């Protein structure tokens, strides 16, 4: 019984010894889940995984948007290498026939399954979740997924059904009398039962839809998060020194019926405190719902014979700096849980910055599969390569060491400098600015520069905004110290490092 997007054939112990165990892989994908360890929210099953596994406390997505992030994770390549920053291109036909993580395991003898939301559905995965390249079986999507945007949220005043942001429900009264994640779990458990005696190693990816909006979940979970225990964000307004290009108007939140009725000024209005608390409460309740399902899933997994990886495609802003949803280069939008449960490997909690493109080469190492080379500068010429690095050496070392030179690279596109209706999710043809961000253990540094959406080139000399946040004094990233003379030399250093990673000579 094995489930998760990670697979293993060889366990490499702390002392470096190798034991061939023909292990299975379970990859657990949670949609839009930010780390909640500092928010007084108890997610017992995820926390138990972290307490007994290897947890990377500073793991960051490549782009805070579903399709670009998921395709980056699953190919091990950055959005620039895939030329994918929106939902509307399929890398195999648009740029190159690149090998994916599940495809590589499939090519090396694994039976691969996709359950729920793993690839982003639609054009970015060829409307078939990259089947049959990546998967041995047709990917499973729960039947009730078709109701994900249905008007099933009752307005207490009018008793009408609406398309709300906040939507706790009674499951038995829902269309299909279920919810997508409940159906995915049932299907996953059936796969685990059916393949429990399989002689072929398994690679199973399970993707949960929540806490992605709408915040639709069984009502009982709302009772587990008393609103009087929910805290407001420390900085709920746009910081004065934040460049306009860094702001996004969270249009998908505004367009929900319950939020639309608040008539919040576009694009810079602030969510009322009452609603900030209600949204945060519902987000936490949706996370508790998924944590319960993860616990149910893991009860069918032989933890001694399975490598498990748990992560998310990106985080989610909950009112920090006046922002909601994703669509930015801030920590709250990019930072995700990244937990590995590996048989016979001791618990560790690591703070060195890592990237989600590191998952591909890490799993290959853990499974003892043939080495996947690092991508050259002309990545479109190579079918099999990765831009990430294996995290196995961090897992095996007694000390992290050299944390000051470790970093993560992320990016986000904008149509222009001033926030407009499509600033959150610009299509490729509308992208004129790209924000490139580097996160070290102490700093986040971002440059918003001119971007050519036809040639995929950058002009570093045309800047629309620069941000520098010092996490020792400002963990909330609410004080842009870009113009502070005290940071002159660190800014020069980080700018050179960032540019060398995006445009290596």
CSV table of C-alpha atoms in Angstrom, one decimal:
chain,number,residue,atom,x,y,z
A,1,UNK,CA,0.0,0.0,0.0
A,2,UNK,CA,1.8,3.0,-1.2
A,3,UNK,CA,0.8,6.5,-2.2
A,4,UNK,CA,2.6,9.7,-2.8
A,5,UNK,CA,4.5,11.4,-5.6
A,6,UNK,CA,7.8,10.2,-4.4
A,7,UNK,CA,9.3,6.8,-5.1
A,8,UNK,CA,12.4,4.9,-3.8
A,9,UNK,CA,14.4,1.9,-4.8
A,10,UNK,CA,17.4,2.6,-2.7
A,11,UNK,CA,17.5,4.0,0.8
A,12,UNK,CA,20.7,5.9,1.5
A,13,UNK,CA,21.2,6.1,5.3
A,14,UNK,CA,22.8,8.9,7.3
A,15,UNK,CA,26.1,7.0,7.2
A,16,UNK,CA,25.9,6.8,3.4
A,17,UNK,CA,25.3,3.1,3.2
A,18,UNK,CA,22.9,1.8,0.5
A,19,UNK,CA,20.2,-0.9,0.9
A,20,UNK,CA,18.3,-2.0,-2.2
A,21,UNK,CA,14.6,-2.1,-1.1
A,22,UNK,CA,12.6,-1.6,-4.2
A,23,UNK,CA,10.5,1.0,-2.5
A,24,UNK,CA,7.3,2.7,-3.7
A,25,UNK,CA,6.7,6.4,-4.0
A,26,UNK,CA,3.8,8.5,-2.8
A,27,UNK,CA,3.6,12.1,-3.9
A,28,UNK,CA,1.1,14.2,-2.0
A,29,UNK,CA,0.2,17.5,-3.7
A,30,UNK,CA,-1.9,20.0,-1.7
A,31,UNK,CA,-3.3,23.0,-3.7
A,32,UNK,CA,-2.4,26.5,-2.4
A,33,UNK,CA,-1.2,25.4,1.0
A,34,UNK,CA,1.2,27.7,2.8
A,35,UNK,CA,3.1,26.6,5.9
A,36,UNK,CA,0.9,27.0,9.0
A,37,UNK,CA,3.3,26.1,11.8
A,38,UNK,CA,3.5,29.7,13.0
A,39,UNK,CA,-0.2,30.4,12.9
A,40,UNK,CA,-1.4,28.3,15.9
A,41,UNK,CA,-3.2,25.9,13.5
A,42,UNK,CA,-2.8,22.2,14.4
A,43,UNK,CA,-2.5,20.0,11.4
A,44,UNK,CA,-1.7,16.7,13.2
A,45,UNK,CA,-1.0,14.4,10.3
A,46,UNK,CA,1.2,16.8,8.3
A,47,UNK,CA,2.9,17.8,11.6
A,48,UNK,CA,3.5,14.2,12.4
A,49,UNK,CA,5.1,13.6,9.0
A,50,UNK,CA,7.4,16.6,9.6
A,51,UNK,CA,8.3,15.4,13.1
A,52,UNK,CA,9.3,12.0,11.9
A,53,UNK,CA,10.6,12.9,8.4
A,54,UNK,CA,12.9,15.5,6.8
A,55,UNK,CA,11.3,18.9,6.6
A,56,UNK,CA,12.6,21.8,4.6
A,57,UNK,CA,11.4,24.9,6.4
A,58,UNK,CA,12.3,27.3,3.6
A,59,UNK,CA,11.0,25.7,0.4
A,60,UNK,CA,9.8,28.0,-2.4
A,61,UNK,CA,7.9,27.6,-5.6
A,62,UNK,CA,9.2,28.9,-8.9
A,63,UNK,CA,6.1,30.9,-9.7
A,64,UNK,CA,3.0,31.5,-7.5
A,65,UNK,CA,0.5,30.3,-10.1
A,66,UNK,CA,-0.8,26.7,-10.5
A,67,UNK,CA,0.1,25.6,-14.0
A,68,UNK,CA,3.6,27.2,-14.2
A,69,UNK,CA,4.5,25.9,-10.8
A,70,UNK,CA,3.2,22.3,-11.3
A,71,UNK,CA,4.9,22.0,-14.7
A,72,UNK,CA,8.1,23.3,-13.2
A,73,UNK,CA,8.0,20.7,-10.4
A,74,UNK,CA,7.1,17.9,-12.7
A,75,UNK,CA,9.8,18.7,-15.3
A,76,UNK,CA,12.4,20.0,-13.0
A,77,UNK,CA,12.7,23.2,-15.1
A,78,UNK,CA,12.0,26.8,-14.4
A,79,UNK,CA,9.1,28.7,-16.1
A,80,UNK,CA,11.6,30.5,-18.4
A,81,UNK,CA,12.8,27.1,-19.7
A,82,UNK,CA,9.2,26.0,-20.4
A,83,UNK,CA,8.1,29.4,-21.7
A,84,UNK,CA,5.0,28.9,-19.5
A,85,UNK,CA,3.8,31.7,-17.2
A,86,UNK,CA,0.0,31.2,-17.7
A,87,UNK,CA,-2.3,28.3,-18.5
A,88,UNK,CA,-2.2,28.3,-22.2
A,89,UNK,CA,0.7,26.3,-23.7
A,90,UNK,CA,1.9,22.7,-23.5
A,91,UNK,CA,5.6,22.4,-23.3
A,92,UNK,CA,5.9,19.3,-25.5
A,93,UNK,CA,4.4,21.1,-28.5
A,94,UNK,CA,5.4,24.7,-27.6
A,95,UNK,CA,9.1,24.4,-26.7
A,96,UNK,CA,10.4,20.8,-26.3
A,97,UNK,CA,9.5,17.2,-25.7
A,98,UNK,CA,10.9,17.3,-22.1
A,99,UNK,CA,10.8,14.2,-19.8
A,100,UNK,CA,8.7,14.6,-16.6
A,101,UNK,CA,9.4,13.1,-13.2
A,102,UNK,CA,6.6,10.4,-13.4
A,103,UNK,CA,7.6,9.7,-17.0
A,104,UNK,CA,11.2,9.0,-15.9
A,105,UNK,CA,10.1,6.6,-13.2
A,106,UNK,CA,7.7,5.0,-15.7
A,107,UNK,CA,10.7,4.5,-18.1
A,108,UNK,CA,12.6,2.9,-15.3
A,109,UNK,CA,10.1,0.2,-14.5
A,110,UNK,CA,7.5,2.0,-12.2
A,111,UNK,CA,3.8,1.8,-12.6
A,112,UNK,CA,2.6,5.4,-12.3
A,113,UNK,CA,-0.8,6.7,-11.2
A,114,UNK,CA,-2.2,10.2,-11.1
A,115,UNK,CA,-5.2,10.9,-8.8
A,116,UNK,CA,-6.9,14.3,-8.5
A,117,UNK,CA,-5.1,17.5,-9.3
A,118,UNK,CA,-1.4,16.7,-10.1
A,119,UNK,CA,-0.7,18.4,-13.4
A,120,UNK,CA,-2.9,21.5,-13.8
A,121,UNK,CA,-5.9,20.3,-16.0
A,122,UNK,CA,-6.4,22.0,-19.4
A,123,UNK,CA,-4.1,23.2,-22.2
A,124,UNK,CA,-0.9,23.3,-20.1
A,125,UNK,CA,-1.0,19.5,-19.8
A,126,UNK,CA,-2.6,18.9,-23.2
A,127,UNK,CA,-6.1,18.3,-21.7
A,128,UNK,CA,-5.0,14.8,-20.6
A,129,UNK,CA,-2.6,15.4,-17.7
A,130,UNK,CA,0.3,14.4,-20.0
A,131,UNK,CA,-1.1,10.9,-20.5
A,132,UNK,CA,0.3,8.5,-21.7
A,133,UNK,CA,3.8,10.0,-21.4
A,134,UNK,CA,3.8,10.4,-17.6
A,135,UNK,CA,1.2,7.8,-16.5
A,136,UNK,CA,0.7,4.1,-16.9
A,137,UNK,CA,-3.0,4.6,-16.4
A,138,UNK,CA,-5.6,7.2,-17.4
A,139,UNK,CA,-5.4,9.9,-14.7
A,140,UNK,CA,-8.3,10.0,-12.3
A,141,UNK,CA,-10.4,13.1,-11.8
A,142,UNK,CA,-13.3,12.9,-9.3
A,143,UNK,CA,-16.8,13.2,-10.9
A,144,UNK,CA,-17.8,16.1,-8.5
A,145,UNK,CA,-14.9,18.2,-9.8
A,146,UNK,CA,-17.4,19.5,-12.4
A,147,UNK,CA,-19.3,21.3,-9.6
A,148,UNK,CA,-16.2,23.1,-8.2
A,149,UNK,CA,-17.5,26.5,-9.3
A,150,UNK,CA,-21.2,25.8,-8.9
A,151,UNK,CA,-23.5,28.1,-6.9
A,152,UNK,CA,-23.8,25.8,-3.8
A,153,UNK,CA,-23.1,28.4,-1.0
A,154,UNK,CA,-26.2,29.6,0.8
A,155,UNK,CA,-26.5,33.3,1.6
A,156,UNK,CA,-27.8,33.5,5.1
A,157,UNK,CA,-29.8,36.7,4.5
A,158,UNK,CA,-31.4,35.8,1.1
A,159,UNK,CA,-31.2,32.0,1.4
A,160,UNK,CA,-30.1,32.1,-2.3
A,161,UNK,CA,-27.3,29.8,-3.6
A,162,UNK,CA,-24.3,31.8,-4.6
A,163,UNK,CA,-20.7,31.4,-5.8
A,164,UNK,CA,-19.0,32.5,-2.6
A,165,UNK,CA,-15.4,32.6,-1.5
A,166,UNK,CA,-16.4,31.2,2.0
A,167,UNK,CA,-18.5,28.1,1.5
A,168,UNK,CA,-18.7,25.5,4.3
A,169,UNK,CA,-21.2,22.9,3.2
A,170,UNK,CA,-23.2,19.8,4.3
A,171,UNK,CA,-21.7,17.1,2.1
A,172,UNK,CA,-24.9,15.1,1.7
A,173,UNK,CA,-26.6,18.1,0.2
A,174,UNK,CA,-23.9,18.7,-2.4
A,175,UNK,CA,-24.3,17.8,-6.1
A,176,UNK,CA,-23.2,14.1,-6.3
A,177,UNK,CA,-23.5,13.9,-2.5
A,178,UNK,CA,-19.7,14.2,-2.1
A,179,UNK,CA,-16.7,16.5,-2.7
A,180,UNK,CA,-13.8,16.1,-5.1
A,181,UNK,CA,-11.1,15.4,-2.4
A,182,UNK,CA,-13.3,12.8,-0.7
A,183,UNK,CA,-13.7,11.0,-4.0
A,184,UNK,CA,-10.0,11.2,-4.7
A,185,UNK,CA,-9.2,9.6,-1.3
A,186,UNK,CA,-11.6,6.8,-1.9
A,187,UNK,CA,-10.1,6.1,-5.3
A,188,UNK,CA,-6.5,6.3,-4.0
A,189,UNK,CA,-7.3,3.8,-1.2
A,190,UNK,CA,-8.7,1.4,-3.7
A,191,UNK,CA,-5.6,1.7,-5.8
A,192,UNK,CA,-3.5,1.0,-2.7
A,193,UNK,CA,-5.5,-2.1,-1.8
A,194,UNK,CA,-5.5,-3.4,-5.3
A,195,UNK,CA,-1.7,-3.0,-5.8
A,196,UNK,CA,-0.7,-4.1,-2.2
A,197,UNK,CA,0.9,-7.3,-3.6
A,198,UNK,CA,2.3,-5.8,-6.8
A,199,UNK,CA,5.7,-7.0,-7.8
A,200,UNK,CA,6.2,-3.8,-9.8
A,201,UNK,CA,7.3,-0.6,-7.9
A,202,UNK,CA,4.7,2.1,-7.7
A,203,UNK,CA,4.7,5.8,-8.2
A,204,UNK,CA,1.4,7.3,-7.1
A,205,UNK,CA,0.6,11.0,-7.1
A,206,UNK,CA,-2.4,12.3,-5.2
A,207,UNK,CA,-3.4,15.9,-5.7
A,208,UNK,CA,-5.9,17.6,-3.3
A,209,UNK,CA,-8.0,20.5,-4.5
A,210,UNK,CA,-8.3,22.4,-1.2
A,211,UNK,CA,-7.5,24.8,0.3
A,212,UNK,CA,-7.7,26.4,-3.2
A,213,UNK,CA,-10.7,28.7,-3.5
A,214,UNK,CA,-13.6,28.6,-3.3
A,215,UNK,CA,-13.2,27.6,0.4
A,216,UNK,CA,-15.7,24.8,0.1
A,217,UNK,CA,-15.3,22.1,2.8
A,218,UNK,CA,-17.4,20.0,5.2
A,219,UNK,CA,-19.0,22.5,7.7
A,220,UNK,CA,-17.8,20.5,10.8
A,221,UNK,CA,-14.2,21.8,10.2
A,222,UNK,CA,-15.3,25.4,10.8
A,223,UNK,CA,-16.2,24.5,14.3
A,224,UNK,CA,-12.6,23.4,14.9
A,225,UNK,CA,-11.3,26.9,14.3
A,226,UNK,CA,-13.1,29.3,16.7
A,227,UNK,CA,-13.0,32.8,15.1
A,228,UNK,CA,-11.9,34.4,18.4
A,229,UNK,CA,-8.7,32.4,18.1
A,230,UNK,CA,-7.9,33.7,14.6
A,231,UNK,CA,-5.4,36.5,14.4
A,232,UNK,CA,-5.3,39.4,11.9
A,233,UNK,CA,-2.2,39.9,9.8
A,234,UNK,CA,0.4,42.1,11.5
A,235,UNK,CA,0.6,44.4,8.4
A,236,UNK,CA,-2.9,44.5,6.7
A,237,UNK,CA,-2.2,47.4,4.3
A,238,UNK,CA,0.1,48.1,1.4
A,239,UNK,CA,3.5,49.2,2.7
A,240,UNK,CA,4.5,52.7,1.6
A,241,UNK,CA,7.8,51.5,0.0
A,242,UNK,CA,6.3,48.6,-2.0
A,243,UNK,CA,6.6,49.4,-5.7
A,244,UNK,CA,3.3,49.5,-7.5
A,245,UNK,CA,4.3,46.6,-9.8
A,246,UNK,CA,4.6,44.3,-6.8
A,247,UNK,CA,0.9,44.8,-6.0
A,248,UNK,CA,-1.8,42.6,-7.4
A,249,UNK,CA,-5.6,43.2,-7.1
A,250,UNK,CA,-6.6,39.6,-6.2
A,251,UNK,CA,-9.4,39.7,-8.8
A,252,UNK,CA,-10.4,36.1,-8.3
A,253,UNK,CA,-11.2,36.8,-4.6
A,254,UNK,CA,-13.1,40.0,-5.5
A,255,UNK,CA,-15.3,38.3,-8.1
A,256,UNK,CA,-16.8,35.8,-5.6
A,257,UNK,CA,-20.4,36.8,-4.7
A,258,UNK,CA,-19.9,37.3,-1.0
A,259,UNK,CA,-16.8,39.5,-1.5
A,260,UNK,CA,-18.2,41.3,-4.5
A,261,UNK,CA,-21.1,42.6,-2.2
A,262,UNK,CA,-18.5,44.4,-0.1
A,263,UNK,CA,-17.7,46.9,-2.9
A,264,UNK,CA,-14.0,47.0,-2.1
A,265,UNK,CA,-12.2,49.7,-4.1
A,266,UNK,CA,-10.3,48.4,-7.1
A,267,UNK,CA,-7.4,47.9,-7.3
A,268,UNK,CA,-5.9,49.1,-4.0
A,269,UNK,CA,-8.8,48.6,-1.5
A,270,UNK,CA,-8.3,46.7,1.8
A,271,UNK,CA,-10.4,43.8,3.0
A,272,UNK,CA,-12.5,44.7,6.0
A,273,UNK,CA,-11.2,43.2,9.3
A,274,UNK,CA,-14.3,41.2,9.9
A,275,UNK,CA,-14.0,39.5,6.5
A,276,UNK,CA,-10.2,39.1,6.9
A,277,UNK,CA,-10.9,37.0,10.0
A,278,UNK,CA,-13.6,35.0,8.3
A,279,UNK,CA,-11.5,34.2,5.3
A,280,UNK,CA,-8.5,33.2,7.4
A,281,UNK,CA,-10.8,31.0,9.5
A,282,UNK,CA,-12.2,29.2,6.5
A,283,UNK,CA,-8.7,28.8,4.9
A,284,UNK,CA,-7.5,27.1,8.1
A,285,UNK,CA,-10.7,24.9,8.3
A,286,UNK,CA,-10.1,23.8,4.7
A,287,UNK,CA,-6.5,22.9,5.6
A,288,UNK,CA,-7.8,20.8,8.5
A,289,UNK,CA,-10.1,19.0,6.2
A,290,UNK,CA,-7.2,18.1,3.9
A,291,UNK,CA,-5.0,17.1,6.9
A,292,UNK,CA,-7.7,14.6,7.9
A,293,UNK,CA,-7.8,13.1,4.5
A,294,UNK,CA,-4.0,12.8,4.5
A,295,UNK,CA,-4.2,10.9,7.7
A,296,UNK,CA,-6.7,8.6,6.3
A,297,UNK,CA,-4.6,8.1,3.2
A,298,UNK,CA,-1.4,7.3,5.2
A,299,UNK,CA,-3.2,4.7,7.3
A,300,UNK,CA,-3.2,2.5,4.2
A,301,UNK,CA,0.5,3.1,3.5
A,302,UNK,CA,3.3,0.9,4.7
A,303,UNK,CA,5.6,3.6,6.0
A,304,UNK,CA,8.6,1.2,6.2
A,305,UNK,CA,8.4,0.4,2.5
A,306,UNK,CA,7.4,3.7,1.0
A,307,UNK,CA,9.0,7.1,0.4
A,308,UNK,CA,6.5,9.9,0.8
A,309,UNK,CA,6.8,13.5,-0.3
A,310,UNK,CA,4.3,16.2,0.6
A,311,UNK,CA,4.3,19.7,-0.8
A,312,UNK,CA,2.1,22.3,-2.5
A,313,UNK,CA,2.3,24.2,-5.8
A,314,UNK,CA,2.7,27.5,-3.9
A,315,UNK,CA,1.5,29.4,-0.9
A,316,UNK,CA,-1.4,31.9,-0.4
A,317,UNK,CA,-1.6,35.4,1.0
A,318,UNK,CA,-4.1,35.9,3.8
A,319,UNK,CA,-4.2,39.7,4.0
A,320,UNK,CA,-0.5,40.3,4.6
A,321,UNK,CA,0.5,43.6,3.1
A,322,UNK,CA,-3.1,44.0,1.9
A,323,UNK,CA,-2.8,41.1,-0.5
A,324,UNK,CA,-4.8,37.9,-1.0
A,325,UNK,CA,-4.3,34.7,-3.0
A,326,UNK,CA,-1.0,34.1,-4.8
A,327,UNK,CA,0.3,36.1,-7.8
A,328,UNK,CA,3.3,37.7,-6.2
A,329,UNK,CA,7.0,37.2,-5.2
A,330,UNK,CA,6.4,37.5,-1.5
A,331,UNK,CA,7.2,34.6,0.9
A,332,UNK,CA,3.6,34.1,1.8
A,333,UNK,CA,2.8,33.4,-1.8
A,334,UNK,CA,5.9,31.3,-2.6
A,335,UNK,CA,6.7,29.4,0.6
A,336,UNK,CA,5.3,25.9,0.9
A,337,UNK,CA,5.7,22.8,3.1
A,338,UNK,CA,8.2,20.3,1.8
A,339,UNK,CA,8.4,17.1,3.8
A,340,UNK,CA,10.1,13.8,2.9
A,341,UNK,CA,9.2,10.6,4.8
A,342,UNK,CA,12.1,8.2,4.0
A,343,UNK,CA,12.4,4.7,5.6
A,344,UNK,CA,15.4,4.4,7.9
A,345,UNK,CA,16.4,8.1,7.5
A,346,UNK,CA,16.5,10.1,10.7
A,347,UNK,CA,14.3,13.2,11.3
A,348,UNK,CA,15.7,16.6,10.4
A,349,UNK,CA,14.4,20.1,10.1
A,350,UNK,CA,16.4,22.1,7.7
A,351,UNK,CA,16.3,25.9,7.1
A,352,UNK,CA,18.5,26.3,4.0
A,353,UNK,CA,16.5,27.7,1.1
A,354,UNK,CA,15.5,25.1,-1.5
A,355,UNK,CA,13.3,25.1,-4.6
A,356,UNK,CA,10.5,22.8,-5.8
A,357,UNK,CA,12.4,22.0,-8.9
A,358,UNK,CA,14.8,20.2,-6.5
A,359,UNK,CA,12.2,17.4,-6.0
A,360,UNK,CA,12.8,15.7,-9.3
A,361,UNK,CA,16.6,15.1,-8.9
A,362,UNK,CA,16.1,14.3,-5.2
A,363,UNK,CA,13.6,11.5,-5.9
A,364,UNK,CA,15.9,10.1,-8.6
A,365,UNK,CA,18.7,10.0,-6.1
A,366,UNK,CA,16.6,8.4,-3.4
A,367,UNK,CA,15.3,5.8,-5.8
A,368,UNK,CA,18.7,4.9,-7.1
A,369,UNK,CA,17.7,5.6,-10.7
A,370,UNK,CA,20.2,6.6,-13.4
A,371,UNK,CA,21.5,10.1,-12.9
A,372,UNK,CA,19.7,12.9,-14.6
A,373,UNK,CA,22.1,15.6,-15.8
A,374,UNK,CA,21.9,19.3,-15.0
A,375,UNK,CA,20.5,21.3,-17.8
A,376,UNK,CA,22.9,23.4,-20.0
A,377,UNK,CA,22.1,27.0,-20.8
A,378,UNK,CA,20.2,26.0,-24.0
A,379,UNK,CA,17.7,23.8,-22.1
A,380,UNK,CA,15.4,23.6,-25.0
A,381,UNK,CA,17.9,21.3,-26.8
A,382,UNK,CA,17.9,18.6,-24.1
A,383,UNK,CA,15.0,16.2,-23.6
A,384,UNK,CA,16.2,14.9,-20.2
A,385,UNK,CA,17.8,17.3,-17.8
A,386,UNK,CA,16.9,19.2,-14.6
A,387,UNK,CA,17.6,22.7,-13.4
A,388,UNK,CA,17.2,21.8,-9.7
A,389,UNK,CA,19.6,20.1,-7.4
A,390,UNK,CA,19.3,16.9,-5.3
A,391,UNK,CA,18.7,17.6,-1.7
A,392,UNK,CA,20.1,14.3,-0.6
A,393,UNK,CA,23.4,15.8,0.6
A,394,UNK,CA,21.4,18.1,3.0
A,395,UNK,CA,19.6,15.1,4.3
A,396,UNK,CA,22.8,13.2,4.9
A,397,UNK,CA,24.8,15.9,6.5
A,398,UNK,CA,24.9,16.5,10.3
A,399,UNK,CA,25.2,20.2,9.8
A,400,UNK,CA,23.6,22.4,7.1
A,401,UNK,CA,26.7,24.6,6.8
A,402,UNK,CA,27.2,27.2,4.1
A,403,UNK,CA,23.6,28.4,4.5
A,404,UNK,CA,24.7,31.9,3.4
A,405,UNK,CA,25.3,30.8,-0.2
A,406,UNK,CA,22.1,28.8,-0.6
A,407,UNK,CA,19.2,30.4,-2.4
A,408,UNK,CA,16.0,30.0,-4.2
A,409,UNK,CA,14.9,31.7,-7.5
A,410,UNK,CA,11.3,32.6,-8.2
A,411,UNK,CA,9.5,34.9,-10.7
A,412,UNK,CA,6.2,36.5,-11.5
A,413,UNK,CA,4.9,38.3,-14.7
A,414,UNK,CA,3.0,41.5,-15.0
A,415,UNK,CA,1.3,43.3,-17.9
A,416,UNK,CA,2.4,46.7,-16.7
A,417,UNK,CA,3.6,48.7,-13.8
A,418,UNK,CA,0.2,49.8,-12.5
A,419,UNK,CA,-2.3,47.1,-11.2
A,420,UNK,CA,-5.1,46.4,-13.7
A,421,UNK,CA,-7.7,43.7,-14.2
A,422,UNK,CA,-5.2,41.1,-15.6
A,423,UNK,CA,-2.3,41.9,-13.3
A,424,UNK,CA,-2.9,38.7,-11.4
A,425,UNK,CA,-2.8,36.3,-14.3
A,426,UNK,CA,-1.6,38.0,-17.5
A,427,UNK,CA,-1.5,35.8,-20.6
A,428,UNK,CA,1.8,35.5,-22.4
A,429,UNK,CA,0.9,38.0,-25.1
A,430,UNK,CA,0.3,40.6,-22.4
A,431,UNK,CA,3.4,40.1,-20.3
A,432,UNK,CA,5.7,43.1,-20.5
A,433,UNK,CA,7.4,42.9,-17.1
A,434,UNK,CA,9.0,40.0,-15.2
A,435,UNK,CA,9.8,40.1,-11.5
A,436,UNK,CA,12.8,38.0,-10.7
A,437,UNK,CA,13.3,37.2,-7.0
A,438,UNK,CA,16.1,35.6,-5.0
A,439,UNK,CA,15.6,34.3,-1.5
A,440,UNK,CA,18.6,33.6,0.7
A,441,UNK,CA,18.5,32.5,4.4
A,442,UNK,CA,18.3,36.2,5.4
A,443,UNK,CA,17.1,38.3,2.4
A,444,UNK,CA,14.6,38.4,-0.3
A,445,UNK,CA,15.7,40.6,-3.3
A,446,UNK,CA,13.5,41.3,-6.3
A,447,UNK,CA,14.0,43.2,-9.6
A,448,UNK,CA,11.0,43.9,-11.9
A,449,UNK,CA,12.4,44.3,-15.4
A,450,UNK,CA,11.4,44.7,-19.0
A,451,UNK,CA,10.4,41.4,-20.6
A,452,UNK,CA,9.9,40.6,-24.3
A,453,UNK,CA,7.1,38.1,-24.6
A,454,UNK,CA,7.9,37.1,-28.2
A,455,UNK,CA,11.7,36.6,-27.9
A,456,UNK,CA,11.7,35.6,-24.2
A,457,UNK,CA,14.5,38.1,-23.5
A,458,UNK,CA,15.1,40.5,-20.6
A,459,UNK,CA,16.3,44.0,-20.3
A,460,UNK,CA,17.9,44.4,-16.9
A,461,UNK,CA,18.6,48.1,-17.6
A,462,UNK,CA,14.9,48.9,-17.6
A,463,UNK,CA,13.7,48.6,-14.0
A,464,UNK,CA,10.1,49.0,-12.8
A,465,UNK,CA,10.8,48.3,-9.2
A,466,UNK,CA,13.3,46.9,-6.8
A,467,UNK,CA,12.6,45.2,-3.4
A,468,UNK,CA,14.9,44.1,-0.6
A,469,UNK,CA,13.6,42.6,2.6
A,470,UNK,CA,15.7,41.7,5.6
A,471,UNK,CA,14.1,38.7,7.3
A,472,UNK,CA,16.0,39.2,10.6
A,473,UNK,CA,14.3,42.5,11.2
A,474,UNK,CA,11.3,42.1,8.9
A,475,UNK,CA,10.0,38.5,8.5
A,476,UNK,CA,6.7,39.9,7.2
A,477,UNK,CA,8.4,41.6,4.2
A,478,UNK,CA,6.6,44.9,5.0
A,479,UNK,CA,9.7,47.2,5.0
A,480,UNK,CA,11.4,47.5,1.6
A,481,UNK,CA,15.0,48.6,2.5
A,482,UNK,CA,16.1,48.9,-1.2
A,483,UNK,CA,17.0,52.6,-0.8
A,484,UNK,CA,18.6,52.2,2.7
A,485,UNK,CA,22.4,53.0,2.4
A,486,UNK,CA,23.1,50.3,5.1
A,487,UNK,CA,22.2,47.6,2.5
A,488,UNK,CA,24.1,49.1,-0.4
A,489,UNK,CA,26.6,46.3,-0.8
A,490,UNK,CA,24.3,43.4,0.0
A,491,UNK,CA,22.0,44.8,-2.7
A,492,UNK,CA,24.9,44.9,-5.2
A,493,UNK,CA,25.8,41.3,-4.3
A,494,UNK,CA,22.3,39.9,-4.6
A,495,UNK,CA,21.7,41.7,-7.9
A,496,UNK,CA,24.7,40.1,-9.4
A,497,UNK,CA,23.8,36.7,-8.0
A,498,UNK,CA,20.3,37.0,-9.3
A,499,UNK,CA,21.2,38.1,-12.8
A,500,UNK,CA,23.9,35.4,-13.0
A,501,UNK,CA,21.2,32.7,-12.4
A,502,UNK,CA,18.7,34.0,-14.9
A,503,UNK,CA,21.1,35.0,-17.7
A,504,UNK,CA,24.3,33.1,-17.1
A,505,UNK,CA,27.1,34.1,-19.4
